[in-house]
Structure formats: structure tokens, C-alpha cells
mmCIF file with all atom_site columns, C-alpha atoms in Angstrom:
data_model
loop_
_atom_site.group_PDB
_atom_site.id
_atom_site.type_symbol
_atom_site.label_atom_id
_atom_site.label_alt_id
_atom_site.label_comp_id
_atom_site.label_asym_id
_atom_site.label_entity_id
_atom_site.label_seq_id
_atom_site.pdbx_PDB_ins_code
_atom_site.Cartn_x
_atom_site.Cartn_y
_atom_site.Cartn_z
_atom_site.occupancy
_atom_site.B_iso_or_equiv
_atom_site.pdbx_formal_charge
_atom_site.auth_seq_id
_atom_site.auth_comp_id
_atom_site.auth_asym_id
_atom_site.auth_atom_id
_atom_site.pdbx_PDB_model_num
ATOM 1  C CA . MET A 1 1  ? 16.945  -41.844 -12.429 1.00 0.00 ? 1  MET A CA 1
ATOM 2  C CA . SER A 1 2  ? 14.260  -44.485 -12.146 1.00 0.00 ? 2  SER A CA 1
ATOM 3  C CA . PRO A 1 3  ? 10.919  -44.094 -13.949 1.00 0.00 ? 3  PRO A CA 1
ATOM 4  C CA . PRO A 1 4  ? 8.941   -43.665 -10.694 1.00 0.00 ? 4  PRO A CA 1
ATOM 5  C CA . GLY A 1 5  ? 11.382  -40.943 -9.580  1.00 0.00 ? 5  GLY A CA 1
ATOM 6  C CA . GLU A 1 6  ? 11.040  -39.144 -12.931 1.00 0.00 ? 6  GLU A CA 1
ATOM 7  C CA . LEU A 1 7  ? 7.262   -39.324 -12.695 1.00 0.00 ? 7  LEU A CA 1
ATOM 8  C CA . ALA A 1 8  ? 7.299   -37.927 -9.162  1.00 0.00 ? 8  ALA A CA 1
ATOM 9  C CA . MET A 1 9  ? 9.599   -35.083 -10.202 1.00 0.00 ? 9  MET A CA 1
ATOM 10 C CA . PHE A 1 10 ? 7.425   -34.318 -13.244 1.00 0.00 ? 10 PHE A CA 1
ATOM 11 C CA . LEU A 1 11 ? 4.267   -34.260 -11.098 1.00 0.00 ? 11 LEU A CA 1
ATOM 12 C CA . ALA A 1 12 ? 5.920   -32.027 -8.499  1.00 0.00 ? 12 ALA A CA 1
ATOM 13 C CA . LEU A 1 13 ? 7.126   -29.551 -11.130 1.00 0.00 ? 13 LEU A CA 1
ATOM 14 C CA . GLY A 1 14 ? 3.709   -29.601 -12.801 1.00 0.00 ? 14 GLY A CA 1
ATOM 15 C CA . ALA A 1 15 ? 1.939   -28.926 -9.510  1.00 0.00 ? 15 ALA A CA 1
ATOM 16 C CA . ALA A 1 16 ? 4.326   -26.056 -8.731  1.00 0.00 ? 16 ALA A CA 1
ATOM 17 C CA . ALA A 1 17 ? 3.786   -24.553 -12.184 1.00 0.00 ? 17 ALA A CA 1
ATOM 18 C CA . LEU A 1 18 ? 0.003   -24.786 -11.807 1.00 0.00 ? 18 LEU A CA 1
ATOM 19 C CA . GLY A 1 19 ? 0.219   -23.191 -8.370  1.00 0.00 ? 19 GLY A CA 1
ATOM 20 C CA . ILE A 1 20 ? 2.239   -20.314 -9.739  1.00 0.00 ? 20 ILE A CA 1
ATOM 21 C CA . PHE A 1 21 ? 0.151   -19.699 -12.857 1.00 0.00 ? 21 PHE A CA 1
ATOM 22 C CA . PHE A 1 22 ? -3.243  -20.020 -11.191 1.00 0.00 ? 22 PHE A CA 1
ATOM 23 C CA . GLY A 1 23 ? -2.267  -18.390 -7.914  1.00 0.00 ? 23 GLY A CA 1
ATOM 24 C CA . PRO A 1 24 ? -1.612  -14.748 -7.073  1.00 0.00 ? 24 PRO A CA 1
ATOM 25 C CA . VAL A 1 25 ? 1.449   -14.581 -9.322  1.00 0.00 ? 25 VAL A CA 1
ATOM 26 C CA . GLY A 1 26 ? -0.585  -15.800 -12.282 1.00 0.00 ? 26 GLY A CA 1
ATOM 27 C CA . GLY A 1 27 ? -3.320  -13.270 -11.543 1.00 0.00 ? 27 GLY A CA 1
ATOM 28 C CA . ALA A 1 28 ? -0.800  -10.451 -11.405 1.00 0.00 ? 28 ALA A CA 1
ATOM 29 C CA . LEU A 1 29 ? 0.739   -11.594 -14.686 1.00 0.00 ? 29 LEU A CA 1
ATOM 30 C CA . ALA A 1 30 ? -2.685  -11.765 -16.307 1.00 0.00 ? 30 ALA A CA 1
ATOM 31 C CA . ARG A 1 31 ? -3.537  -8.236  -15.176 1.00 0.00 ? 31 ARG A CA 1
ATOM 32 C CA . ARG A 1 32 ? -0.158  -6.965  -16.354 1.00 0.00 ? 32 ARG A CA 1
ATOM 33 C CA . LEU A 1 33 ? -0.386  -8.646  -19.754 1.00 0.00 ? 33 LEU A CA 1
ATOM 34 C CA . GLY A 1 34 ? -4.055  -7.749  -20.146 1.00 0.00 ? 34 GLY A CA 1
ATOM 35 C CA . GLY A 1 35 ? -3.253  -4.071  -20.452 1.00 0.00 ? 35 GLY A CA 1
ATOM 36 C CA . ARG A 1 36 ? -4.119  -1.098  -18.362 1.00 0.00 ? 36 ARG A CA 1
ATOM 37 C CA . PRO A 1 37 ? -7.306  -1.132  -16.333 1.00 0.00 ? 37 PRO A CA 1
ATOM 38 C CA . THR A 1 38 ? -10.069 1.225   -17.312 1.00 0.00 ? 38 THR A CA 1
ATOM 39 C CA . LYS A 1 39 ? -10.317 4.496   -15.434 1.00 0.00 ? 39 LYS A CA 1
ATOM 40 C CA . SER A 1 40 ? -13.437 3.393   -13.585 1.00 0.00 ? 40 SER A CA 1
ATOM 41 C CA . GLU A 1 41 ? -11.714 0.217   -12.321 1.00 0.00 ? 41 GLU A CA 1
ATOM 42 C CA . ALA A 1 42 ? -8.642  2.153   -11.232 1.00 0.00 ? 42 ALA A CA 1
ATOM 43 C CA . HIS A 1 43 ? -10.801 4.825   -9.607  1.00 0.00 ? 43 HIS A CA 1
ATOM 44 C CA . ALA A 1 44 ? -12.821 2.209   -7.722  1.00 0.00 ? 44 ALA A CA 1
ATOM 45 C CA . GLU A 1 45 ? -9.655  0.530   -6.469  1.00 0.00 ? 45 GLU A CA 1
ATOM 46 C CA . ILE A 1 46 ? -8.231  3.869   -5.331  1.00 0.00 ? 46 ILE A CA 1
ATOM 47 C CA . GLU A 1 47 ? -11.477 4.637   -3.494  1.00 0.00 ? 47 GLU A CA 1
ATOM 48 C CA . GLN A 1 48 ? -11.346 1.282   -1.687  1.00 0.00 ? 48 GLN A CA 1
ATOM 49 C CA . VAL A 1 49 ? -7.754  1.838   -0.604  1.00 0.00 ? 49 VAL A CA 1
ATOM 50 C CA . SER A 1 50 ? -8.593  5.384   0.485   1.00 0.00 ? 50 SER A CA 1
ATOM 51 C CA . GLU A 1 51 ? -11.519 4.173   2.606   1.00 0.00 ? 51 GLU A CA 1
ATOM 52 C CA . ARG A 1 52 ? -9.373  1.514   4.272   1.00 0.00 ? 52 ARG A CA 1
ATOM 53 C CA . VAL A 1 53 ? -6.600  3.998   5.038   1.00 0.00 ? 53 VAL A CA 1
ATOM 54 C CA . THR A 1 54 ? -9.091  6.535   6.395   1.00 0.00 ? 54 THR A CA 1
ATOM 55 C CA . ALA A 1 55 ? -10.672 3.919   8.652   1.00 0.00 ? 55 ALA A CA 1
ATOM 56 C CA . GLU A 1 56 ? -7.280  2.827   9.942   1.00 0.00 ? 56 GLU A CA 1
ATOM 57 C CA . VAL A 1 57 ? -6.199  6.425   10.623  1.00 0.00 ? 57 VAL A CA 1
ATOM 58 C CA . ASP A 1 58 ? -9.447  7.041   12.537  1.00 0.00 ? 58 ASP A CA 1
ATOM 59 C CA . GLU A 1 59 ? -8.847  3.916   14.618  1.00 0.00 ? 59 GLU A CA 1
ATOM 60 C CA . LEU A 1 60 ? -5.282  5.022   15.375  1.00 0.00 ? 60 LEU A CA 1
ATOM 61 C CA . ARG A 1 61 ? -6.500  8.480   16.407  1.00 0.00 ? 61 ARG A CA 1
ATOM 62 C CA . ASN A 1 62 ? -8.966  6.921   18.834  1.00 0.00 ? 62 ASN A CA 1
ATOM 63 C CA . ARG A 1 63 ? -6.274  4.691   20.306  1.00 0.00 ? 63 ARG A CA 1
ATOM 64 C CA . LEU A 1 64 ? -3.893  7.643   20.650  1.00 0.00 ? 64 LEU A CA 1
ATOM 65 C CA . ALA A 1 65 ? -6.551  9.691   22.461  1.00 0.00 ? 65 ALA A CA 1
ATOM 66 C CA . GLU A 1 66 ? -7.088  6.761   24.845  1.00 0.00 ? 66 GLU A CA 1
ATOM 67 C CA . VAL A 1 67 ? -3.351  6.509   25.524  1.00 0.00 ? 67 VAL A CA 1
ATOM 68 C CA . GLU A 1 68 ? -3.137  10.263  26.153  1.00 0.00 ? 68 GLU A CA 1
ATOM 69 C CA . GLU A 1 69 ? -5.956  10.015  28.700  1.00 0.00 ? 69 GLU A CA 1
ATOM 70 C CA . ARG A 1 70 ? -4.154  7.180   30.485  1.00 0.00 ? 70 ARG A CA 1
ATOM 71 C CA . LEU A 1 71 ? -0.907  9.145   30.487  1.00 0.00 ? 71 LEU A CA 1
ATOM 72 C CA . ASP A 1 72 ? -2.642  12.199  31.959  1.00 0.00 ? 72 ASP A CA 1
ATOM 73 C CA . PHE A 1 73 ? -4.141  10.027  34.688  1.00 0.00 ? 73 PHE A CA 1
ATOM 74 C CA . ALA A 1 74 ? -0.760  8.481   35.500  1.00 0.00 ? 74 ALA A CA 1
ATOM 75 C CA . GLU A 1 75 ? 0.889   11.909  35.615  1.00 0.00 ? 75 GLU A CA 1
ATOM 76 C CA . ARG A 1 76 ? -1.781  13.245  38.004  1.00 0.00 ? 76 ARG A CA 1
ATOM 77 C CA . LEU A 1 77 ? -1.380  10.197  40.195  1.00 0.00 ? 77 LEU A CA 1
ATOM 78 C CA . LEU A 1 78 ? 2.393   10.606  40.355  1.00 0.00 ? 78 LEU A CA 1
ATOM 79 C CA . ALA A 1 79 ? 2.178   14.363  40.922  1.00 0.00 ? 79 ALA A CA 1
ATOM 80 C CA . ARG A 1 80 ? -0.105  13.788  43.907  1.00 0.00 ? 80 ARG A CA 1
ATOM 81 C CA . GLY A 1 81 ? 2.915   12.655  45.807  1.00 0.00 ? 81 GLY A CA 1
ATOM 82 C CA . GLY A 1 82 ? 2.601   10.479  48.919  1.00 0.00 ? 82 GLY A CA 1
ATOM 83 C CA . HIS A 1 83 ? 0.627   7.349   49.320  1.00 0.00 ? 83 HIS A CA 1
ATOM 84 C CA . GLU A 1 84 ? -2.322  8.435   51.454  1.00 0.00 ? 84 GLU A CA 1
ATOM 85 C CA . ASP A 1 85 ? -4.293  5.352   50.530  1.00 0.00 ? 85 ASP A CA 1
ATOM 86 C CA . GLN A 1 86 ? -1.798  3.008   52.197  1.00 0.00 ? 86 GLN A CA 1
ATOM 87 C CA . ILE A 1 87 ? -2.030  1.840   55.800  1.00 0.00 ? 87 ILE A CA 1
ATOM 88 C CA . GLN A 1 88 ? 0.336   3.648   58.195  1.00 0.00 ? 88 GLN A CA 1
ATOM 89 C CA . GLY A 1 89 ? 3.085   1.399   59.522  1.00 0.00 ? 89 GLY A CA 1
ATOM 90 C CA . GLY A 1 90 ? 2.512   -1.192  56.848  1.00 0.00 ? 90 GLY A CA 1
ATOM 91 C CA . ILE A 1 91 ? 4.948   -3.888  55.870  1.00 0.00 ? 91 ILE A CA 1
ATOM 92 C CA . GLN A 1 92 ? 8.523   -2.626  55.758  1.00 0.00 ? 92 GLN A CA 1
ATOM 93 C CA . ARG A 1 93 ? 10.747  -4.201  53.147  1.00 0.00 ? 93 ARG A CA 1
#
């Protein structure tokens, strides 16, 4: 391999290694090797996750209630039967 090709390969591998070690993988490794988090840190993280899940569940409940209302409306409309709101003798297909 030519010297410029070796240099390019070395720089590419170095950049990839830096990206891994200083990116999310490196952060996870640092937390894992750093030992267990204190109880207050773990408790705070659990509270944050709990709040996010609660907010998402509330949003889903609201959306479900909206869908149920729309379904009820559609069922009432279909149960009404005929099409009284259409013009008599309209376009025949």
C-alpha cells in the first residue's frame, strides 16, 4: 500500500475510534465502568422516565376518547338509514 493510502486509512480508523469513544457508546462505557449510580441519580432518572410515560399515556387516552367519539358519530349516521339530505332523482350511476 502506498504511504498516502496508509495515512488515509490510519486517519479514517482514528476518526472512527474517536467517534465511538466520545459518542454515545463511549458514554455508556464510561457509565458502566464508573460503577453504579447513586440512589438519588437512579431515582431521578426513574422519575423522569415515569413522567414521560405518564404524559404519553395521557395523550393516548385523549386520542382514544376522540376516536371513540368519531366512531359513535359514524355509527349514528349509518344507523339513520336513508340519505334524506340528497336531492331526489339525483345523478344515477
